[in-house]
Short mmCIF file of C-alpha atoms in Angstrom, two decimals:
data_model
loop_
_atom_site.label_atom_id
_atom_site.label_comp_id
_atom_site.label_asym_id
_atom_site.label_seq_id
_atom_site.Cartn_x
_atom_site.Cartn_y
_atom_site.Cartn_z
CA MET A 1 -35.89 -46.42 1.14
CA SER A 2 -34.86 -49.72 0.09
CA ARG A 3 -37.57 -52.46 -0.66
CA GLU A 4 -35.02 -54.99 1.52
CA ASN A 5 -35.70 -53.25 4.67
CA VAL A 6 -39.06 -53.09 4.28
CA LEU A 7 -40.46 -56.28 2.81
CA VAL A 8 -39.25 -59.68 3.27
CA SER A 9 -40.12 -62.82 0.12
CA ALA A 10 -42.09 -65.79 1.41
CA GLN A 11 -39.38 -67.74 0.48
CA TRP A 12 -37.76 -65.51 3.22
CA ALA A 13 -40.10 -65.47 6.04
CA GLN A 14 -40.71 -69.50 5.72
CA GLU A 15 -36.52 -69.89 5.98
CA ASN A 16 -37.16 -67.59 9.50
CA LEU A 17 -40.60 -68.67 10.97
CA GLU A 18 -37.66 -70.25 14.42
CA THR A 19 -35.39 -67.11 14.27
CA PRO A 20 -35.65 -65.44 17.97
CA GLY A 21 -36.13 -61.64 17.86
CA ILE A 22 -38.67 -62.30 14.85
CA VAL A 23 -42.23 -61.86 15.23
CA PHE A 24 -44.85 -62.62 12.34
CA VAL A 25 -48.31 -60.47 13.22
CA GLU A 26 -51.23 -61.54 10.82
CA VAL A 27 -53.72 -59.27 10.05
CA ASP A 28 -57.05 -60.33 8.18
CA GLU A 29 -59.88 -58.48 6.97
CA ASP A 30 -61.35 -61.68 7.64
CA THR A 31 -60.93 -61.87 11.15
CA ALA A 32 -61.98 -65.72 11.36
CA ALA A 33 -58.88 -66.99 9.34
CA TYR A 34 -56.44 -67.04 11.59
CA ASP A 35 -58.45 -69.44 13.50
CA ARG A 36 -58.53 -71.50 10.80
CA ASN A 37 -54.77 -71.71 10.29
CA HIS A 38 -52.02 -69.48 10.32
CA ILE A 39 -48.40 -69.26 9.35
CA PRO A 40 -46.34 -71.05 12.40
CA GLY A 41 -45.84 -69.36 15.78
CA ALA A 42 -47.86 -66.23 14.65
CA VAL A 43 -50.08 -64.05 16.67
CA LYS A 44 -53.34 -62.35 16.04
CA LEU A 45 -54.31 -58.96 15.52
CA ASP A 46 -57.70 -58.13 15.24
CA TRP A 47 -57.82 -55.12 13.25
CA LYS A 48 -61.07 -53.91 14.48
CA THR A 49 -61.72 -54.96 18.16
CA ASP A 50 -57.49 -54.67 18.42
CA LEU A 51 -57.04 -51.47 16.58
CA GLN A 52 -59.99 -49.55 16.47
CA ASP A 53 -61.39 -47.36 20.43
CA PRO A 54 -64.59 -49.02 21.15
CA VAL A 55 -66.43 -46.06 21.44
CA ARG A 56 -64.56 -43.29 19.54
CA ARG A 57 -64.19 -43.51 15.73
CA ASP A 58 -60.35 -43.67 16.26
CA PHE A 59 -57.92 -46.31 16.42
CA VAL A 60 -56.13 -47.21 19.48
CA ASN A 61 -54.33 -45.05 21.39
CA ARG A 62 -50.65 -44.79 22.14
CA ASP A 63 -51.08 -46.29 25.57
CA GLN A 64 -53.88 -48.43 24.20
CA PHE A 65 -51.07 -50.20 21.79
CA SER A 66 -48.65 -49.87 24.61
CA ALA A 67 -50.97 -52.51 25.96
CA LEU A 68 -51.65 -54.55 23.25
CA LEU A 69 -48.35 -55.16 22.09
CA SER A 70 -47.26 -56.02 25.72
CA GLU A 71 -49.84 -58.90 26.00
CA ARG A 72 -49.23 -59.93 22.50
CA GLY A 73 -45.70 -60.56 23.48
CA ILE A 74 -43.97 -58.12 20.61
CA GLY A 75 -40.96 -56.02 22.33
CA ASN A 76 -39.41 -52.85 20.61
CA ASN A 77 -36.46 -54.38 19.28
CA ASP A 78 -38.90 -57.05 18.19
CA ILE A 79 -38.53 -57.67 13.74
CA VAL A 80 -42.34 -57.07 12.96
CA ILE A 81 -42.91 -59.35 9.79
CA LEU A 82 -46.85 -58.35 8.96
CA TYR A 83 -49.30 -60.84 6.77
CA GLY A 84 -52.94 -61.18 5.65
CA GLY A 85 -55.40 -61.98 3.49
CA ASN A 86 -57.11 -59.78 0.79
CA ASN A 87 -53.96 -58.92 -1.24
CA ASN A 88 -52.28 -57.90 1.96
CA TRP A 89 -54.59 -54.60 2.55
CA PHE A 90 -55.27 -55.23 6.45
CA ALA A 91 -51.48 -56.11 7.03
CA ALA A 92 -50.57 -52.68 5.17
CA TYR A 93 -52.80 -50.96 7.14
CA ALA A 94 -51.05 -52.10 10.74
CA TYR A 95 -47.73 -52.16 8.95
CA TRP A 96 -49.28 -47.79 8.59
CA TYR A 97 -50.10 -48.33 12.47
CA PHE A 98 -46.80 -49.36 13.49
CA LYS A 99 -45.27 -46.93 11.95
CA LEU A 100 -47.50 -44.01 13.11
CA TYR A 101 -46.36 -45.47 17.03
CA GLY A 102 -42.37 -45.10 15.82
CA HIS A 103 -41.98 -49.17 15.77
CA LEU A 104 -38.08 -49.44 15.12
CA ASP A 105 -38.02 -52.83 12.25
CA VAL A 106 -41.61 -53.58 10.56
CA ARG A 107 -41.64 -55.25 6.87
CA LEU A 108 -44.34 -56.60 4.95
CA LEU A 109 -44.79 -60.78 3.69
CA ASP A 110 -44.67 -60.00 -0.03
CA GLY A 111 -48.16 -61.33 -1.52
CA GLY A 112 -49.55 -61.95 2.04
CA ARG A 113 -51.60 -64.77 2.58
CA LYS A 114 -52.60 -65.94 -0.84
CA LYS A 115 -48.90 -66.31 -2.12
CA TRP A 116 -47.78 -68.41 1.03
CA GLU A 117 -51.22 -70.85 0.28
CA LEU A 118 -50.64 -70.35 -3.35
CA ASP A 119 -47.12 -71.62 -2.87
CA ASP A 120 -48.24 -74.63 -0.34
CA ARG A 121 -45.94 -73.73 2.51
CA PRO A 122 -46.68 -74.50 5.77
CA LEU A 123 -50.04 -73.54 7.93
CA SER A 124 -50.93 -74.65 11.69
CA THR A 125 -53.64 -74.69 14.35
CA ASP A 126 -51.65 -74.92 16.92
CA ALA A 127 -52.57 -72.23 18.95
CA VAL A 128 -49.48 -69.68 20.04
CA THR A 129 -48.63 -68.18 23.35
CA ARG A 130 -45.80 -65.31 23.83
CA ASN A 131 -44.62 -63.91 27.04
CA ALA A 132 -45.76 -60.41 28.04
CA THR A 133 -43.68 -57.43 27.27
CA ASN A 134 -43.33 -54.37 28.18
CA TYR A 135 -44.31 -51.86 24.63
CA GLU A 136 -43.91 -48.68 25.26
CA ALA A 137 -45.35 -46.68 21.72
CA LYS A 138 -43.78 -43.57 20.21
CA SER A 139 -45.58 -40.41 20.07
CA PRO A 140 -48.40 -40.82 17.15
CA ASP A 141 -46.64 -39.41 13.79
CA ASN A 142 -49.19 -37.29 12.36
CA SER A 143 -46.86 -36.32 9.32
CA ILE A 144 -47.95 -39.93 8.08
CA ARG A 145 -51.71 -39.42 8.55
CA ALA A 146 -53.84 -36.53 6.96
CA PHE A 147 -56.69 -35.60 8.60
CA ARG A 148 -60.61 -34.22 6.62
CA ASP A 149 -58.79 -30.55 6.81
CA ASP A 150 -56.05 -31.57 5.06
CA VAL A 151 -58.32 -33.35 2.41
CA VAL A 152 -60.15 -30.63 1.78
CA SER A 153 -57.05 -27.99 1.94
CA ALA A 154 -55.07 -30.45 -0.56
CA ILE A 155 -57.89 -30.47 -3.48
CA GLY A 156 -56.54 -28.79 -6.25
CA ALA A 157 -53.39 -28.22 -4.10
CA GLN A 158 -51.49 -31.14 -3.98
CA ASN A 159 -51.98 -34.79 -4.94
CA LEU A 160 -54.90 -36.75 -3.90
CA VAL A 161 -54.51 -40.64 -5.29
CA ASP A 162 -58.02 -42.58 -5.10
CA VAL A 163 -56.72 -46.06 -4.92
CA ARG A 164 -60.80 -47.75 -4.70
CA SER A 165 -62.44 -50.06 -8.14
CA PRO A 166 -63.34 -47.63 -11.05
CA ASP A 167 -66.87 -48.05 -10.57
CA GLU A 168 -66.48 -46.51 -6.42
CA TYR A 169 -64.47 -43.91 -7.96
CA THR A 170 -67.12 -42.42 -10.93
CA GLY A 171 -69.50 -43.67 -8.02
CA ARG A 172 -71.37 -46.45 -9.31
CA LEU A 173 -70.46 -48.91 -6.68
CA LEU A 174 -70.51 -47.07 -2.82
CA ALA A 175 -68.43 -50.31 -1.43
CA PRO A 176 -65.99 -53.29 -2.63
CA ALA A 177 -68.25 -55.49 -4.58
CA HIS A 178 -67.74 -57.98 -1.99
CA LEU A 179 -69.75 -55.90 0.44
CA PRO A 180 -73.66 -55.68 0.20
CA GLN A 181 -73.86 -52.19 -0.76
CA GLU A 182 -76.33 -50.53 1.65
CA GLN A 183 -74.33 -47.52 2.52
CA SER A 184 -76.46 -44.05 2.50
CA GLN A 185 -73.19 -41.54 1.52
CA ARG A 186 -72.76 -39.84 -1.12
CA ALA A 187 -71.02 -41.73 -4.05
CA GLY A 188 -68.40 -40.41 -6.06
CA HIS A 189 -64.81 -38.70 -5.40
CA ILE A 190 -63.37 -35.76 -3.96
CA PRO A 191 -62.12 -32.87 -6.53
CA THR A 192 -58.77 -33.47 -8.37
CA ALA A 193 -57.81 -37.22 -7.03
CA LEU A 194 -56.44 -39.48 -9.07
CA SER A 195 -57.91 -42.72 -10.39
CA VAL A 196 -55.01 -45.21 -9.37
CA PRO A 197 -57.24 -48.64 -7.43
CA TRP A 198 -54.56 -50.07 -5.44
CA SER A 199 -54.88 -53.26 -7.19
CA LYS A 200 -52.88 -52.08 -10.30
CA ALA A 201 -49.63 -52.35 -8.00
CA ALA A 202 -49.77 -55.68 -6.89
CA ASN A 203 -49.95 -58.33 -9.27
CA ALA A 204 -52.06 -61.84 -9.63
CA ASP A 205 -50.75 -64.18 -6.93
CA GLY A 206 -50.43 -60.46 -4.54
CA THR A 207 -46.94 -59.72 -4.72
CA PHE A 208 -45.69 -56.40 -5.19
CA LYS A 209 -44.75 -55.05 -8.96
CA SER A 210 -41.66 -53.99 -9.23
CA ASP A 211 -40.06 -50.67 -7.94
CA ASP A 212 -40.11 -49.33 -11.70
CA GLU A 213 -43.38 -50.60 -12.94
CA LEU A 214 -44.46 -48.72 -9.78
CA ARG A 215 -42.70 -45.59 -10.82
CA ASP A 216 -44.36 -45.77 -14.61
CA LEU A 217 -47.46 -46.65 -12.94
CA TYR A 218 -47.87 -43.33 -10.90
CA ALA A 219 -46.02 -41.64 -13.50
CA GLU A 220 -48.65 -42.32 -16.19
CA ALA A 221 -51.44 -41.29 -14.27
CA GLY A 222 -50.07 -37.73 -12.97
CA LEU A 223 -48.62 -37.56 -9.86
CA ASP A 224 -46.78 -34.86 -9.68
CA GLY A 225 -43.46 -35.93 -8.02
CA GLN A 226 -43.10 -32.02 -6.46
CA LYS A 227 -45.69 -32.05 -4.35
CA SER A 228 -47.23 -34.32 -0.93
CA THR A 229 -49.95 -36.72 -1.22
CA ILE A 230 -52.79 -38.28 0.23
CA ALA A 231 -53.71 -41.32 -0.40
CA TYR A 232 -57.52 -41.94 0.55
CA CYS A 233 -59.72 -44.77 -0.17
CA ARG A 234 -63.54 -46.08 1.43
CA ILE A 235 -62.32 -47.26 5.19
CA GLY A 236 -58.23 -46.15 4.62
CA GLU A 237 -56.78 -49.88 4.37
CA ARG A 238 -56.07 -50.16 1.08
CA SER A 239 -54.62 -46.74 0.93
CA SER A 240 -52.09 -48.04 3.47
CA HIS A 241 -51.50 -50.15 0.44
CA THR A 242 -50.52 -47.25 -1.81
CA TRP A 243 -49.12 -44.85 0.97
CA PHE A 244 -47.00 -48.36 1.82
CA VAL A 245 -45.67 -48.54 -1.67
CA LEU A 246 -45.12 -44.49 -2.66
CA ARG A 247 -43.38 -44.16 0.72
CA GLU A 248 -41.64 -47.34 1.59
CA LEU A 249 -41.28 -48.42 -1.91
CA LEU A 250 -40.47 -45.61 -3.81
CA GLY A 251 -39.06 -43.28 -1.03
CA HIS A 252 -41.73 -40.19 -2.16
CA ALA A 253 -41.28 -37.36 0.95
CA GLU A 254 -44.80 -36.68 2.36
CA VAL A 255 -46.77 -39.64 1.68
CA ARG A 256 -50.53 -39.23 3.93
CA ASN A 257 -52.48 -41.67 4.45
CA TYR A 258 -56.32 -40.73 4.90
CA ASP A 259 -57.84 -43.06 6.90
CA GLY A 260 -61.25 -41.15 7.46
CA SER A 261 -61.20 -41.59 3.53
CA TRP A 262 -64.70 -41.99 1.99
CA THR A 263 -66.69 -43.18 4.66
CA GLU A 264 -65.66 -40.00 6.39
CA TYR A 265 -66.11 -37.64 3.30
CA GLY A 266 -68.62 -38.28 1.39
CA SER A 267 -70.86 -38.00 4.42
CA LEU A 268 -69.65 -34.21 5.47
CA VAL A 269 -71.87 -31.17 4.60
CA GLY A 270 -70.45 -28.63 2.53
CA VAL A 271 -67.35 -30.50 1.05
CA PRO A 272 -67.57 -30.62 -3.51
CA ILE A 273 -67.81 -34.64 -4.80
CA ALA A 274 -66.81 -34.78 -8.63
CA LEU A 275 -68.81 -37.63 -10.63
CA GLY A 276 -67.82 -39.32 -13.65
CA GLU A 277 -64.26 -40.65 -14.92
CA GLU A 278 -62.99 -37.10 -14.74
CA PRO A 279 -60.68 -35.60 -11.73
CA GLY A 280 -63.07 -32.85 -11.61
CA LYS A 281 -62.13 -29.26 -11.62
CA VAL A 282 -61.71 -27.20 -7.99
CA GLU A 283 -64.47 -25.09 -6.65
CA VAL A 284 -64.17 -21.21 -6.97
CA MET B 1 -79.96 -64.31 14.77
CA SER B 2 -77.36 -63.07 16.16
CA ALA B 3 -74.86 -64.55 14.17
CA LEU B 4 -76.56 -62.91 11.39
CA THR B 5 -76.89 -59.62 13.33
CA GLN B 6 -73.37 -59.61 14.15
CA GLN B 7 -72.51 -60.46 10.16
CA SER B 8 -74.16 -56.93 8.85
CA ALA B 9 -72.69 -54.89 11.43
CA GLN B 10 -69.49 -55.49 10.60
CA ASN B 11 -70.11 -55.50 6.72
CA ILE B 12 -71.57 -51.84 7.09
CA ALA B 13 -68.35 -51.57 9.75
CA GLY B 14 -65.63 -52.30 7.44
CA CYS B 15 -64.26 -54.11 4.45
CA ALA B 16 -64.27 -57.71 6.42
CA ALA B 17 -65.30 -60.31 4.30
CA PRO B 18 -68.53 -62.21 4.72
CA ASP B 19 -68.58 -65.88 5.38
CA GLN B 20 -69.13 -66.64 2.02
CA SER B 21 -71.61 -69.45 2.76
CA ALA B 22 -73.30 -68.08 5.04
CA PRO B 23 -76.95 -66.87 4.14
CA LEU B 24 -77.16 -63.67 2.36
CA PRO B 25 -77.37 -60.99 5.25
CA ALA B 26 -81.13 -60.10 6.54
CA SER B 27 -80.07 -56.36 6.00
CA VAL B 28 -79.81 -57.36 1.80
CA ASP B 29 -82.63 -55.89 -0.52
CA LEU B 30 -82.43 -58.18 -3.67
CA ASN B 31 -84.43 -55.58 -5.30
CA LYS B 32 -81.97 -53.29 -5.36
CA GLU B 33 -78.50 -55.11 -4.73
CA THR B 34 -77.40 -56.72 -7.80
CA VAL B 35 -75.32 -60.58 -6.29
CA ILE B 36 -73.13 -62.65 -8.28
CA SER B 37 -72.91 -66.20 -6.64
CA GLY B 38 -71.42 -69.15 -7.10
CA VAL B 39 -69.46 -72.45 -7.29
CA VAL B 40 -65.79 -73.06 -8.16
CA ASP B 41 -65.44 -76.01 -9.73
CA VAL B 42 -62.87 -78.32 -11.07
CA ASP B 43 -63.53 -81.39 -12.48
CA GLY B 44 -66.92 -81.38 -11.23
CA GLN B 45 -65.80 -80.88 -7.33
CA PRO B 46 -66.33 -77.39 -5.51
CA VAL B 47 -62.94 -75.89 -4.47
CA SER B 48 -62.43 -74.70 -1.51
CA GLY B 49 -60.20 -71.96 -0.59
CA ALA B 50 -59.97 -70.47 -4.42
CA TYR B 51 -58.48 -66.74 -4.93
CA VAL B 52 -62.21 -65.71 -7.04
CA ARG B 53 -61.72 -61.62 -8.85
CA LEU B 54 -64.57 -59.83 -10.13
CA LEU B 55 -62.92 -57.45 -12.42
CA ASP B 56 -65.26 -55.36 -14.36
CA ALA B 57 -66.48 -54.14 -17.78
CA SER B 58 -62.55 -53.06 -18.75
CA GLY B 59 -60.72 -55.47 -17.12
CA GLU B 60 -60.42 -53.59 -13.92
CA PHE B 61 -60.51 -55.50 -10.33
CA THR B 62 -63.45 -54.69 -8.37
CA ALA B 63 -63.24 -56.76 -5.35
CA GLU B 64 -61.61 -60.45 -5.04
CA VAL B 65 -62.83 -63.02 -1.95
CA VAL B 66 -61.55 -66.92 -1.02
CA THR B 67 -64.10 -69.81 -1.41
CA SER B 68 -65.68 -71.09 1.41
CA PRO B 69 -65.58 -74.53 1.98
CA GLU B 70 -68.35 -75.31 -0.03
CA GLY B 71 -66.15 -73.74 -3.07
CA VAL B 72 -68.88 -70.79 -2.65
CA PHE B 73 -68.23 -67.31 -3.27
CA ARG B 74 -70.11 -63.92 -3.64
CA PHE B 75 -70.22 -60.86 -4.57
CA PHE B 76 -72.49 -57.28 -4.68
CA ALA B 77 -71.99 -55.39 -8.06
CA ALA B 78 -74.01 -52.88 -10.75
CA PRO B 79 -76.08 -54.15 -13.15
CA GLY B 80 -73.36 -54.59 -16.25
CA THR B 81 -70.87 -56.90 -17.32
CA TRP B 82 -68.45 -58.05 -15.28
CA THR B 83 -65.74 -61.07 -15.41
CA LEU B 84 -65.00 -63.99 -12.37
CA ARG B 85 -61.47 -65.09 -12.20
CA ALA B 86 -60.59 -67.70 -9.99
CA LEU B 87 -56.95 -68.87 -8.64
CA ALA B 88 -56.04 -71.96 -7.51
CA ARG B 89 -53.40 -74.69 -6.68
CA ALA B 90 -55.74 -76.33 -8.83
CA GLY B 91 -55.41 -73.96 -11.60
CA GLU B 92 -57.05 -71.59 -12.60
CA GLY B 93 -60.44 -70.27 -14.87
CA SER B 94 -62.64 -67.32 -15.56
CA THR B 95 -66.54 -66.69 -16.54
CA GLU B 96 -68.23 -63.69 -17.75
CA VAL B 97 -71.92 -62.91 -16.63
CA THR B 98 -73.67 -59.56 -17.68
CA ALA B 99 -75.59 -59.50 -14.57
CA ALA B 100 -78.88 -57.94 -13.56
CA VAL B 101 -80.26 -56.76 -10.60
CA GLY B 102 -81.60 -59.63 -7.82
CA GLN B 103 -79.38 -63.40 -7.48
CA ASN B 104 -77.02 -64.28 -10.54
CA THR B 105 -75.24 -67.50 -10.36
CA VAL B 106 -72.49 -68.64 -12.01
CA SER B 107 -70.14 -71.00 -11.85
CA VAL B 108 -66.46 -71.27 -12.73
CA THR B 109 -64.41 -74.42 -13.82
CA LEU B 110 -60.80 -74.67 -13.30
CA SER B 111 -58.06 -75.93 -16.09
CA ASP B 112 -54.27 -76.70 -14.93
#
């Protein structure tokens, strides 16, 4: 997998704002950000109201995803460029989603909204409308999605990578520090999980580090290249960022994102939890 | 009231960054929470749209928010020593804070 096929620079993006067949899509944690301003011509996907099922705790199914992209005017053959705030967390989550539903060509804007703003590149408040399409999503590729039973059986057997901040890993915080710490589930991490915060894979301006730096990062953390890997965080968006690094940038073969993440695992009855800075051991 | 209710519901559900200038959600208990908030400024003027990072005592990234139109940021942390680092087109700046349970107010001044 080469970086050029999955990641575009801000400069490339600005030069291709009006190129036919390329659609810019903003996906934000702050769902009001797009309405304040956006990259000219970009459409919006709301990670919550558009991408999550309104009833079940799951994301939208194949038919819902097809209807959503059709309505936003995205075609099966369009090159989709995803970007967003918070260092592309939710854009990376959407990227994983587009891959899960088999979109042919989807790429991330390196650095997302942050890099774009810091570069003082154009932003628009104009409403964007695109003609509807007949998008047809493929069957979900669950080889890139981990469920809770996969995670429990991966303890001590596969690579588990906890990408949350060190304070969440050790159990001192339950959520990222821009959110109230009010949740009731248990704190800590999945035993044997390595702590490699997602932020170590990014530069201060939100762009990804170089392939060499990324390879060194995971090698030093002790990731076993011969085993498959499951990444998790709190709700599956920061782990999408790391999933993108491991699978799309570094080309690891078997990498899955556990989108249930700590909000699910930390609420399960009867599963082991480790506290503190050490990965912890397998219970026998 | 409905906006507040919606805000706290959103916080519980996901990682969406709350509106930085909004009043604290009603669900936030200042007897339990360690809130670190303040203003980013340059030459005495508040800076909106600045990226503010909260780093833990080892310098590791913990969270990042964008300042409100009034230049305000807010974090929900834990008692201890933290560093705030701000980045904007106007420059960079950082401030260390030793936070306790309750409201901790701190400002970050940018320079070139």
